[in-house]
Amino acid sequence: MNVKLVLFAFLFGGLILLNDKTNVNALPALQARQDPGSTLGAFKIVGKSGVNAMHAVLVSPRKVVFVDKLENNALKRPDGLSALSSEYDLDTNTAKPLGIYTNTFCTSGSWLGNGTLVEAGGDKGDANYRSGIQTLRLYDPSVGDWVELEGIVPSNRWYPAMVTLPNGNVMILGGSTAATGVNRAEIDNPTYTIFPPPNGGPLTDTAFPFLSSLLPYNLYPMVHVIPNYEGKTQLFIFANQNGIAYDLDTGTTITTYPKIPGGIRSYPLTGTSVIIPLDPTDYYKPTVMICGGNKVYELTSPAEASCGRLELTTPNAAWEMDEFGGQGRVMPDATFLVDGSILFVNGAATGFAGYRKGGGANALWVNENPVFTPFLYDPFAKTYKTLAASTIPRMYHSVSTLIPDGSVLIAGSNPQGSVSLNVKYSTEYRVEIFYPPYLYSSTPRPNIISLQTSPINENRIPVSYGQEVTMVIQVKSDGGNQPVLKACIIHHGFITHSQNFSQRYVYLEITNFWADSSAADQYILTIKLPPNPTIISPGPSYIYVFNGDAPPVSGAQVLLQQAA
C-alpha cells in the first residue's frame, strides 16, 4: 500500500461524513425509565466486546470501537488470528473484528479536526503481529476500519498522552521508549510530536524537559487545551503532582501551578482529570479537576481519597481539595453526563495500575478491592452521590464513555498479562450499560428532529465556531407547561488508562426559542456555538438539548470546524 497516498486521502480528502441510518425513534425503550421512582440508576449487562476494552471511542451514535493489546482474544479476524480491535454495535450488542496487525499495547488516541481518529505507539510484535511501537493508525468512520502507517513515528511511544489541538492537528506527548511499569531516565521520552507535521515533511520530536522533572511518575500525562479568547494554543500539562500552563505557539511555560496535595496522580498511581463544564456566562473560565491515585507504589496501599480543583486562569490560584466522596480510587474513569454532572466509575480501593505478579494460588494482584459503586458529582454544588452498584470488577484496562442517548457504556478490565478466564479477576469481555438517574425522570425527554434542516443521525452535520444553528425538537408538555431547555456540546474523547483525551463539555446559549405551529409539541431553537477552537476542539462532537433533568433521545452528531 502507498503510505503517502493513504495519508493524503485521510488528511486532505475533505469532510469525512458518517453514514449511519439509525432512527432514534426506533430505539428500544430504556429499561431504566420503567421505574420512575429510582434515584440511583441501574446497570445492565448487554453484550460482549470481543476484545478486552483497553481503549474505547465512540465513532458514531450507535457504535463504539474497542482496542486491545496483542493477546489471544476470543474474537477472530477473517484470517483466523485473534482480533486486537472490534467495532461494537449498540443496537445489536454484537462485536465484529477490525483490521489491526501491529501491537497496540498501551497507546493513546485523539481525533483530527477533519474527523479522522488517530492512534499512536504500541509495543513489540510476535510471529503473527508486527511491532507497533512506532506505528500511527488512522480510523475513518466512513470506511469503518483501520489503516496502519508503520515506522513513521520518530521515536518509541509507550504510555503517551494525546490531545486535539485548536488547529485540528494532534499532539503526541511523552511516554517511555520501552515497556515498563514505572518510568526511568534511560527510557524516558520527554518530547512531543505534532501530527500532521505543521510544515510538511517527516514527523519530528520536540524536546519537552518538564516531563523529565517528574520522573518516575510521568507516564500518561494529563493534558487539556486551556480556553482563551485570543485563540492561543495553551495547554495544561500535568503529571505526578505538578502542572504547568504551556504556550505551544511560543514554546514557553506561562504558569507553574502549585503542587497538588495528597498522593501521586499519574500512571501507575493512576488518577483521572477533567475540565469541569465550561459556560459562556462566565466567559468559559477553566477549572481542572484531578481525582484519585495513590500515595505509595505498594500493592497494599489504600487508594487516594481526594480530588483537587484548580482555576487555571486565576492568578496565584490554590488547589481546592475534597475527599472524593469518601472513597479512595486508583484508576477511576471520569465521564460527563448530558446534564453536566460527572460520573466517576471503575477502579480499585488499593494498589496501582499493572498486572498480577505470579499465578495460581500465590498470585499477587497489584490492584485489589474493586470499587463497584459509581459516584455522581455535581460540579457546581460540589457534592457526590453514591449510585447503584455494578457486580463486575473494573480495574486495570477498564473504560467508560457517554452514549448519545444519555446512558454510559462501561467495559474492560484485564489486570493480567494475557487472557485468563476463571480466575479471581478474569479478562473481562462483558459490556454494561449504566442508566443514570436522569433516565428515570418523569420529565419528558426531547427528541431532536433536525439540525440545520438535516436529520441528526444520518451524517455528521458540518457546523462552525460562533455560528448560530437552527434545531427542531419535539417534547411533550409537562402539565401544560413549556419545556425548560438547556443546550450543550460534548466532545466524547478517547478513553484509556483513566484518561479521556480531549473530552470536553461546553454549555451553549439558546438565543431564540418558539413553538412550531406546524406540529404538536414541536419547537424551533437557535443555538450559538462556542467562539473558537480553544473552547472545544474541532472535529466530531454531539449537541444536546435537555429538558430540566431529562436528556434527549439522542444527541445530534456534528463536525465542528473553523468557518471557511
Coordinates of C-alpha atoms in Angstrom, one line a residue:
M1 CA 0.0 0.0 0.0
N2 CA 1.2 3.5 -0.9
V3 CA 1.6 5.1 2.6
K4 CA 1.8 8.7 1.1
L5 CA -1.4 8.2 -0.8
V6 CA -3.2 6.8 2.2
L7 CA -2.0 9.6 4.4
F8 CA -3.0 12.2 1.8
A9 CA -6.5 10.7 1.5
F10 CA -7.1 10.7 5.2
L11 CA -5.8 14.3 5.8
F12 CA -7.0 16.2 2.8
G13 CA -10.0 14.3 1.5
G14 CA -12.4 17.0 2.8
L15 CA -15.1 16.4 5.4
I16 CA -15.5 12.8 6.5
L17 CA -19.2 12.2 6.8
L18 CA -20.6 9.3 8.7
N19 CA -23.4 7.3 7.2
D20 CA -25.5 5.8 10.0
K21 CA -29.1 5.2 9.2
T22 CA -30.1 4.6 12.9
N23 CA -33.6 6.0 13.6
V24 CA -33.6 7.3 17.1
N25 CA -37.4 7.0 17.2
A26 CA -37.0 3.2 16.7
L27 CA -34.5 2.7 19.5
P28 CA -35.8 0.4 22.2
A29 CA -37.2 1.9 25.4
L30 CA -34.7 2.4 28.1
Q31 CA -35.0 -0.2 30.8
A32 CA -34.4 2.4 33.5
R33 CA -37.4 4.5 32.6
Q34 CA -39.7 1.7 33.7
D35 CA -39.0 2.7 37.3
P36 CA -39.7 6.4 37.7
G37 CA -39.1 6.2 41.5
S38 CA -35.5 5.2 41.2
T39 CA -32.8 7.8 42.1
L40 CA -29.7 5.5 41.9
G41 CA -29.6 4.5 38.3
A42 CA -29.1 0.9 37.1
F43 CA -26.5 -1.4 35.4
K44 CA -27.4 -3.9 32.7
I45 CA -25.1 -6.4 31.1
V46 CA -25.8 -6.2 27.3
G47 CA -23.2 -8.0 25.3
K48 CA -19.5 -8.9 24.9
S49 CA -16.8 -6.7 23.5
G50 CA -14.9 -9.4 21.6
V51 CA -11.5 -7.9 22.6
N52 CA -10.6 -6.5 26.0
A53 CA -11.6 -2.8 26.1
M54 CA -8.2 -1.3 26.9
H55 CA -9.2 1.7 24.7
A56 CA -12.7 2.9 23.8
V57 CA -14.0 5.6 21.5
L58 CA -17.5 6.5 20.3
V59 CA -17.3 6.6 16.5
S60 CA -21.0 7.1 15.7
P61 CA -24.2 7.4 17.7
R62 CA -24.6 3.7 17.9
K63 CA -21.1 2.3 17.5
V64 CA -18.0 2.1 19.8
V65 CA -14.6 1.0 18.7
F66 CA -12.5 -1.0 21.3
V67 CA -8.8 -1.6 21.0
D68 CA -6.8 -4.1 23.0
K69 CA -3.2 -5.2 23.0
L70 CA -1.7 -8.3 21.4
E71 CA -3.3 -11.3 23.2
N72 CA -5.4 -14.3 22.4
N73 CA -8.9 -12.7 22.3
A74 CA -11.8 -15.0 21.5
L75 CA -13.0 -12.8 18.6
K76 CA -11.2 -13.8 15.4
R77 CA -10.4 -11.9 12.3
P78 CA -11.2 -13.5 8.9
D79 CA -7.7 -14.9 8.7
G80 CA -8.3 -16.8 12.0
L81 CA -6.0 -14.7 14.2
S82 CA -7.2 -13.1 17.3
A83 CA -8.6 -9.6 16.8
L84 CA -6.9 -6.7 18.6
S85 CA -9.8 -4.3 17.8
S86 CA -13.5 -4.5 17.5
E87 CA -16.5 -2.4 16.5
Y88 CA -19.3 -2.8 19.0
D89 CA -22.9 -2.2 17.7
L90 CA -25.1 -0.7 20.4
D91 CA -28.3 -1.8 18.7
T92 CA -27.4 -5.4 18.3
N93 CA -24.9 -5.6 21.1
T94 CA -22.5 -7.5 18.9
A95 CA -18.9 -7.0 18.1
K96 CA -17.1 -7.5 14.8
P97 CA -13.3 -7.7 14.3
L98 CA -11.3 -4.8 12.8
G99 CA -8.1 -5.0 11.0
I100 CA -5.2 -4.1 13.2
Y101 CA -2.0 -6.0 12.5
T102 CA 0.5 -4.3 14.8
N103 CA 0.7 -4.5 18.6
T104 CA -1.3 -1.6 20.1
F105 CA -0.3 -2.2 23.7
C106 CA -0.6 1.0 25.9
T107 CA -1.1 3.5 23.2
S108 CA -3.4 6.6 23.1
G109 CA -5.6 8.4 20.6
S110 CA -7.4 11.6 19.6
W111 CA -9.5 12.9 16.7
L112 CA -8.1 15.1 13.9
G113 CA -10.2 18.1 13.1
N114 CA -11.3 16.5 9.8
G115 CA -13.0 13.7 11.7
T116 CA -10.3 11.0 11.4
L117 CA -9.3 9.1 14.5
V118 CA -5.5 8.9 15.2
E119 CA -3.9 6.3 17.5
A120 CA -0.1 6.2 18.0
G121 CA 2.5 3.9 19.6
G122 CA 2.5 0.4 20.9
D123 CA 4.8 -2.5 21.7
K124 CA 6.9 -5.2 20.0
G125 CA 5.2 -7.8 17.8
D126 CA 5.5 -11.6 17.6
A127 CA 5.3 -14.3 14.9
N128 CA 1.9 -13.2 13.7
Y129 CA 1.7 -9.5 14.6
R130 CA 4.1 -6.7 13.6
S131 CA 5.7 -4.3 16.0
G132 CA 3.6 -1.2 16.7
I133 CA 6.0 0.8 18.8
Q134 CA 6.5 3.5 16.1
T135 CA 3.2 3.0 14.3
L136 CA 0.5 5.5 13.7
R137 CA -3.1 4.2 13.0
L138 CA -5.9 6.0 11.3
Y139 CA -9.6 5.2 11.6
D140 CA -12.1 6.7 9.1
P141 CA -15.7 6.2 10.3
S142 CA -16.9 6.3 6.7
V143 CA -14.7 3.3 5.9
G144 CA -15.1 1.6 9.3
D145 CA -11.6 0.1 9.7
W146 CA -8.0 1.0 10.5
V147 CA -5.1 1.9 8.3
E148 CA -1.7 1.4 9.9
L149 CA 1.3 3.7 9.0
E150 CA 4.2 1.7 10.3
G151 CA 7.5 3.3 11.3
I152 CA 6.5 6.9 10.8
V153 CA 6.5 7.9 14.5
P154 CA 10.1 9.3 15.1
S155 CA 10.6 7.7 18.5
N156 CA 9.1 4.8 20.5
R157 CA 6.0 5.7 22.4
W158 CA 4.8 3.7 25.3
Y159 CA 2.1 5.3 27.6
P160 CA 2.0 8.6 25.7
A161 CA -0.8 11.2 26.0
M162 CA -2.6 12.7 23.0
V163 CA -4.8 15.8 22.6
T164 CA -6.5 17.5 19.7
L165 CA -5.1 21.0 19.1
P166 CA -7.1 24.1 18.2
N167 CA -5.8 23.9 14.6
G168 CA -7.2 20.3 14.2
N169 CA -3.8 18.5 14.5
V170 CA -3.0 16.2 17.3
M171 CA -0.1 16.3 19.8
I172 CA 1.5 13.0 21.0
L173 CA 3.2 13.7 24.3
G174 CA 5.7 11.9 26.5
G175 CA 5.7 8.3 27.5
S176 CA 8.7 5.9 27.5
T177 CA 10.7 4.2 24.8
A178 CA 10.3 0.7 26.2
A179 CA 7.8 -1.3 28.2
T180 CA 7.9 -0.5 31.9
G181 CA 5.7 -0.3 35.0
V182 CA 7.4 2.8 36.4
N183 CA 9.4 5.1 34.1
R184 CA 13.1 5.7 34.5
A185 CA 15.6 8.1 33.0
E186 CA 17.2 5.7 30.5
I187 CA 13.9 5.0 28.7
D188 CA 12.2 8.4 29.3
N189 CA 10.8 10.1 26.2
P190 CA 10.3 13.8 27.3
T191 CA 9.3 15.0 23.8
Y192 CA 6.2 15.7 21.8
T193 CA 5.2 15.1 18.1
I194 CA 2.6 17.0 16.1
F195 CA 0.6 15.1 13.5
P196 CA 0.3 16.0 10.7
P197 CA 3.6 17.9 10.8
P198 CA 2.9 21.6 10.7
N199 CA 5.4 22.3 7.9
G200 CA 5.1 19.1 5.9
G201 CA 7.9 16.6 5.7
P202 CA 8.5 13.8 8.2
L203 CA 7.3 13.7 11.8
T204 CA 9.8 15.1 14.3
D205 CA 10.1 15.2 18.0
T206 CA 10.4 18.4 20.0
A207 CA 12.1 18.3 23.5
F208 CA 9.8 18.9 26.5
P209 CA 12.1 18.7 29.5
F210 CA 9.3 19.4 32.0
L211 CA 8.3 15.7 31.9
S212 CA 11.8 14.6 32.9
S213 CA 11.5 16.7 36.1
L214 CA 8.5 14.5 37.1
L215 CA 10.2 11.1 37.0
P216 CA 9.4 8.3 37.8
Y217 CA 5.7 9.1 37.6
N218 CA 5.3 10.9 34.3
L219 CA 3.6 8.3 32.1
Y220 CA 0.2 9.1 30.5
P221 CA 0.5 12.8 31.4
M222 CA -2.8 14.7 31.7
V223 CA -3.2 17.4 29.0
H224 CA -6.0 19.8 28.3
V225 CA -6.3 22.8 26.0
I226 CA -6.9 26.0 28.0
P227 CA -9.8 28.1 26.7
N228 CA -9.0 31.7 25.8
Y229 CA -10.5 34.4 23.6
E230 CA -7.2 35.1 21.8
G231 CA -7.1 31.8 20.1
K232 CA -3.7 30.9 21.6
T233 CA -2.6 27.2 21.8
Q234 CA -2.1 27.0 25.6
L235 CA -2.1 23.6 27.3
F236 CA -2.5 22.4 30.9
I237 CA 0.1 19.6 31.3
F238 CA 0.2 17.6 34.5
A239 CA 2.0 14.5 35.8
N240 CA 3.0 13.2 39.2
Q241 CA 1.8 16.1 41.4
N242 CA 2.8 19.1 39.3
G243 CA 1.3 21.0 36.4
I244 CA 2.1 23.9 34.1
A245 CA 0.4 26.1 31.5
Y246 CA 2.4 25.8 28.3
D247 CA 2.2 28.1 25.3
L248 CA 2.7 25.8 22.3
D249 CA 2.9 28.7 19.9
T250 CA 5.9 30.2 21.6
G251 CA 7.4 27.1 23.3
T252 CA 7.3 28.7 26.8
T253 CA 5.9 27.9 30.2
I254 CA 3.5 30.7 31.1
T255 CA 2.4 29.4 34.6
T256 CA 3.8 27.0 37.1
Y257 CA 1.0 25.8 39.3
P258 CA 1.3 24.7 42.9
K259 CA 1.8 21.1 43.7
I260 CA -1.4 19.2 44.3
P261 CA -1.8 17.9 47.9
G262 CA -2.2 14.2 48.6
G263 CA -0.8 11.4 46.6
I264 CA 0.6 10.8 43.1
R265 CA -1.9 11.2 40.3
S266 CA -0.4 9.7 37.2
Y267 CA 0.5 6.2 36.0
P268 CA 0.9 3.7 37.6
L269 CA -0.6 5.5 40.7
T270 CA -3.3 6.4 38.3
G271 CA -5.8 9.2 38.8
T272 CA -8.1 11.0 36.3
S273 CA -8.8 14.5 35.3
V274 CA -11.4 16.7 33.6
I275 CA -12.0 20.4 32.8
I276 CA -15.4 21.0 34.5
P277 CA -18.2 22.2 32.2
L278 CA -17.4 25.5 30.5
D279 CA -20.1 28.2 30.4
P280 CA -20.3 31.3 28.2
T281 CA -21.9 33.2 31.1
D282 CA -18.6 33.2 33.0
Y283 CA -16.5 33.5 29.8
Y284 CA -15.5 29.9 29.7
K285 CA -13.4 30.2 32.8
P286 CA -11.5 26.9 33.1
T287 CA -11.2 24.8 36.2
V288 CA -9.4 21.5 36.1
M289 CA -10.3 18.6 38.5
I290 CA -7.9 15.8 39.3
C291 CA -9.1 12.8 41.4
G292 CA -7.8 9.6 42.8
G293 CA -4.4 7.9 42.6
N294 CA -2.2 6.6 45.4
K295 CA 0.5 7.8 47.7
V296 CA 2.8 4.8 47.5
Y297 CA 3.8 2.3 44.9
E298 CA 2.8 -0.6 47.0
L299 CA 0.0 -3.2 46.3
T300 CA -1.5 -2.9 49.8
S301 CA -1.5 0.9 49.8
P302 CA -5.0 2.5 50.1
A303 CA -6.0 4.5 47.1
E304 CA -6.1 8.3 47.3
A305 CA -9.4 9.6 48.6
S306 CA -9.1 13.2 47.4
C307 CA -9.8 15.4 44.4
G308 CA -8.3 18.8 43.7
R309 CA -9.9 21.7 41.7
L310 CA -7.7 24.5 40.3
E311 CA -8.8 27.6 38.4
L312 CA -6.3 27.7 35.5
T313 CA -6.5 31.3 34.6
T314 CA -6.8 32.8 38.1
P315 CA -3.5 34.4 39.3
N316 CA -2.0 32.6 42.3
A317 CA -4.8 30.1 42.3
A318 CA -4.6 27.3 45.0
W319 CA -5.9 23.8 44.9
E320 CA -9.4 23.3 46.4
M321 CA -9.4 19.8 47.9
D322 CA -12.2 17.4 48.8
E323 CA -12.5 13.8 49.9
F324 CA -13.6 12.3 46.6
G325 CA -16.9 11.3 48.1
G326 CA -15.2 9.5 50.9
Q327 CA -13.9 6.6 48.7
G328 CA -10.3 6.2 47.5
R329 CA -9.9 5.1 43.9
V330 CA -6.9 4.3 41.8
M331 CA -7.7 4.0 38.1
P332 CA -11.1 5.8 38.2
D333 CA -12.8 6.9 35.0
A334 CA -14.5 10.3 34.7
T335 CA -17.3 10.7 32.2
F336 CA -19.5 13.7 31.5
L337 CA -23.3 13.1 31.5
V338 CA -25.6 15.2 29.4
D339 CA -26.7 17.5 32.3
G340 CA -23.1 18.5 33.1
S341 CA -22.7 16.2 36.1
I342 CA -19.6 13.9 36.2
L343 CA -19.8 10.1 36.6
F344 CA -16.8 8.6 38.5
V345 CA -16.8 4.9 38.0
N346 CA -14.4 1.9 37.9
G347 CA -11.2 1.5 39.8
A348 CA -9.7 -0.2 42.8
A349 CA -9.5 0.8 46.5
T350 CA -5.9 -0.4 46.9
G351 CA -2.8 -0.8 44.8
F352 CA -1.7 0.6 41.5
A353 CA -2.1 0.0 37.7
G354 CA -0.5 -3.1 36.4
Y355 CA -0.6 -6.8 36.1
R356 CA -0.8 -9.5 38.7
K357 CA 2.5 -11.0 39.9
G358 CA 2.8 -14.7 39.6
G359 CA -0.1 -17.2 39.1
G360 CA -2.2 -19.7 40.8
A361 CA -2.9 -19.6 44.5
N362 CA 0.2 -17.5 45.1
A363 CA -0.7 -14.7 42.6
L364 CA -0.4 -11.2 43.9
W365 CA -2.9 -8.8 42.4
V366 CA -1.4 -5.3 42.3
N367 CA -4.8 -3.7 42.1
E368 CA -7.3 -5.1 44.6
N369 CA -10.6 -4.3 46.3
P370 CA -12.6 -3.2 43.2
V371 CA -14.9 -0.2 43.8
F372 CA -18.3 -1.3 42.4
T373 CA -20.3 1.9 43.1
P374 CA -20.1 4.9 40.8
F375 CA -20.3 8.4 42.2
L376 CA -22.3 11.2 40.6
Y377 CA -20.5 14.5 41.1
D378 CA -22.3 17.9 40.8
P379 CA -19.5 20.3 39.7
F380 CA -21.5 23.4 40.8
A381 CA -22.8 22.2 44.2
K382 CA -19.5 20.3 44.6
T383 CA -21.4 17.3 46.0
Y384 CA -21.1 13.5 45.5
K385 CA -23.9 11.0 45.4
T386 CA -23.4 7.2 45.6
L387 CA -25.3 5.4 42.9
A388 CA -26.4 1.8 42.2
A389 CA -23.5 -0.8 42.2
S390 CA -22.2 -3.0 39.4
T391 CA -21.4 -6.6 40.0
I392 CA -18.3 -6.6 37.7
P393 CA -14.8 -5.6 39.0
R394 CA -13.5 -3.0 36.6
M395 CA -9.9 -2.3 37.4
Y396 CA -6.8 -2.2 35.1
H397 CA -7.7 -1.7 31.4
S398 CA -11.3 -0.5 32.0
V399 CA -13.2 2.2 30.2
S400 CA -16.3 4.3 30.4
T401 CA -17.9 6.6 27.8
L402 CA -21.1 8.6 27.3
I403 CA -23.5 7.3 24.7
P404 CA -25.6 9.9 22.8
D405 CA -28.9 8.5 24.3
G406 CA -27.7 9.7 27.8
S407 CA -26.6 6.3 29.0
V408 CA -23.0 5.2 29.7
L409 CA -21.1 2.3 28.2
I410 CA -18.7 0.6 30.7
A411 CA -16.3 -2.2 29.6
G412 CA -13.0 -3.9 30.1
S413 CA -10.7 -5.0 33.0
N414 CA -7.7 -7.2 32.5
P415 CA -5.3 -7.0 35.4
Q416 CA -3.0 -9.7 33.9
G417 CA -0.6 -10.0 31.0
S418 CA -2.7 -12.4 28.9
V419 CA -6.2 -13.6 28.5
S420 CA -7.1 -15.6 31.6
L421 CA -10.6 -16.8 32.5
N422 CA -12.0 -18.4 35.6
V423 CA -9.6 -16.6 37.9
K424 CA -10.2 -14.1 40.6
Y425 CA -10.2 -11.2 38.2
S426 CA -10.8 -12.7 34.8
T427 CA -10.2 -11.0 31.5
E428 CA -13.5 -9.2 31.2
Y429 CA -15.4 -9.1 27.9
R430 CA -18.9 -8.2 29.3
V431 CA -20.2 -4.8 28.3
E432 CA -22.5 -3.0 30.6
I433 CA -24.8 0.0 30.1
F434 CA -25.3 2.2 33.1
Y435 CA -28.6 4.2 33.1
P436 CA -28.0 7.3 35.2
P437 CA -30.8 8.6 37.5
Y438 CA -31.9 11.3 34.9
L439 CA -33.1 8.5 32.7
Y440 CA -35.7 7.6 35.4
S441 CA -37.1 11.1 35.4
S442 CA -40.8 11.6 34.6
T443 CA -39.9 14.9 32.8
P444 CA -40.5 14.5 29.1
R445 CA -37.3 13.8 27.0
P446 CA -36.7 16.0 23.9
N447 CA -36.5 14.3 20.6
I448 CA -34.1 16.2 18.3
I449 CA -35.7 16.1 14.8
S450 CA -33.1 18.1 12.8
L451 CA -30.2 20.4 13.0
Q452 CA -29.7 22.9 10.2
T453 CA -32.6 21.1 8.4
S454 CA -30.5 17.8 8.4
P455 CA -31.7 14.6 10.2
I456 CA -29.4 14.1 13.1
N457 CA -28.3 10.5 12.7
E458 CA -27.6 10.2 9.0
N459 CA -24.3 12.2 8.7
R460 CA -22.1 14.4 10.8
I461 CA -23.5 17.8 10.3
P462 CA -20.9 20.5 9.5
V463 CA -21.0 23.5 11.8
S464 CA -18.7 26.4 12.6
Y465 CA -17.4 28.2 15.6
G466 CA -19.5 31.2 16.5
Q467 CA -22.3 30.0 14.2
E468 CA -26.0 30.2 15.3
V469 CA -27.6 26.9 14.2
T470 CA -31.3 26.0 14.0
M471 CA -32.7 22.9 15.7
V472 CA -36.1 21.4 15.6
I473 CA -37.2 19.3 18.6
Q474 CA -40.3 17.6 19.8
V475 CA -41.1 17.4 23.5
K476 CA -44.4 16.7 25.2
S477 CA -45.8 19.3 27.5
D478 CA -45.4 18.6 31.2
G479 CA -48.6 19.5 32.9
G480 CA -49.3 22.2 30.3
N481 CA -46.0 23.9 30.9
Q482 CA -43.5 24.7 28.2
P483 CA -40.2 22.8 28.4
V484 CA -37.3 24.3 30.3
L485 CA -34.5 23.8 27.9
K486 CA -30.7 23.9 28.1
A487 CA -28.1 23.0 25.5
C488 CA -24.6 21.8 25.4
I489 CA -21.9 20.4 23.1
I490 CA -19.8 17.4 24.2
H491 CA -16.6 16.0 22.7
H492 CA -16.7 12.4 23.9
G493 CA -12.9 11.9 23.6
F494 CA -10.7 8.8 23.5
I495 CA -10.6 6.7 26.7
T496 CA -7.7 4.6 28.0
H497 CA -6.0 4.2 31.4
S498 CA -8.3 6.6 33.2
Q499 CA -7.6 9.3 30.8
N500 CA -10.2 10.7 28.4
F501 CA -8.2 12.6 25.8
S502 CA -9.8 15.8 24.6
Q503 CA -13.1 15.1 26.4
R504 CA -14.9 18.5 26.8
Y505 CA -18.3 19.8 27.9
V506 CA -19.5 23.3 27.0
Y507 CA -22.9 24.9 27.7
L508 CA -24.4 26.6 24.7
E509 CA -26.5 29.7 24.6
I510 CA -30.1 29.3 23.3
T511 CA -30.6 32.6 21.5
N512 CA -34.2 32.0 20.4
F513 CA -37.0 29.6 21.1
W514 CA -40.5 29.4 19.8
A515 CA -43.3 26.9 19.3
D516 CA -43.6 25.4 15.8
S517 CA -47.2 25.8 14.7
S518 CA -46.8 23.2 12.1
A519 CA -46.7 20.2 14.6
A520 CA -47.9 19.5 18.1
D521 CA -45.3 19.7 20.9
Q522 CA -42.7 20.9 18.4
Y523 CA -40.3 23.7 18.9
I524 CA -37.6 25.6 16.9
L525 CA -34.5 26.8 18.6
T526 CA -31.4 28.8 17.6
I527 CA -28.3 27.8 19.4
K528 CA -25.0 29.7 19.4
L529 CA -21.8 27.6 19.2
P530 CA -18.5 28.5 21.0
P531 CA -16.4 31.3 19.6
N532 CA -13.2 29.4 18.8
P533 CA -11.5 26.0 19.0
T534 CA -9.7 26.6 22.3
I535 CA -13.1 26.2 23.9
I536 CA -13.8 22.8 22.4
S537 CA -11.6 21.0 19.9
P538 CA -12.5 20.9 16.2
G539 CA -13.8 17.6 14.9
P540 CA -16.6 15.3 15.9
S541 CA -18.9 16.3 18.8
Y542 CA -22.5 16.0 19.8
I543 CA -25.0 18.8 20.5
Y544 CA -27.6 18.0 23.2
V545 CA -30.8 19.8 24.2
F546 CA -32.2 18.7 27.6
N547 CA -35.4 19.4 29.3
G548 CA -34.9 20.1 33.0
D549 CA -33.2 16.9 34.1
A550 CA -34.2 14.8 31.1
P551 CA -31.6 14.3 28.3
P552 CA -32.7 14.0 24.7
V553 CA -33.5 10.7 23.0
S554 CA -30.1 11.2 21.2
G555 CA -27.6 14.0 20.7
A556 CA -27.0 15.5 17.3
Q557 CA -23.6 14.5 15.8
V558 CA -21.7 17.4 14.3
L559 CA -18.3 18.0 12.7
L560 CA -17.2 21.3 14.3
Q561 CA -14.7 23.3 12.2
Q562 CA -13.4 26.8 11.5
A563 CA -15.5 28.8 9.0
A564 CA -14.1 28.7 5.5

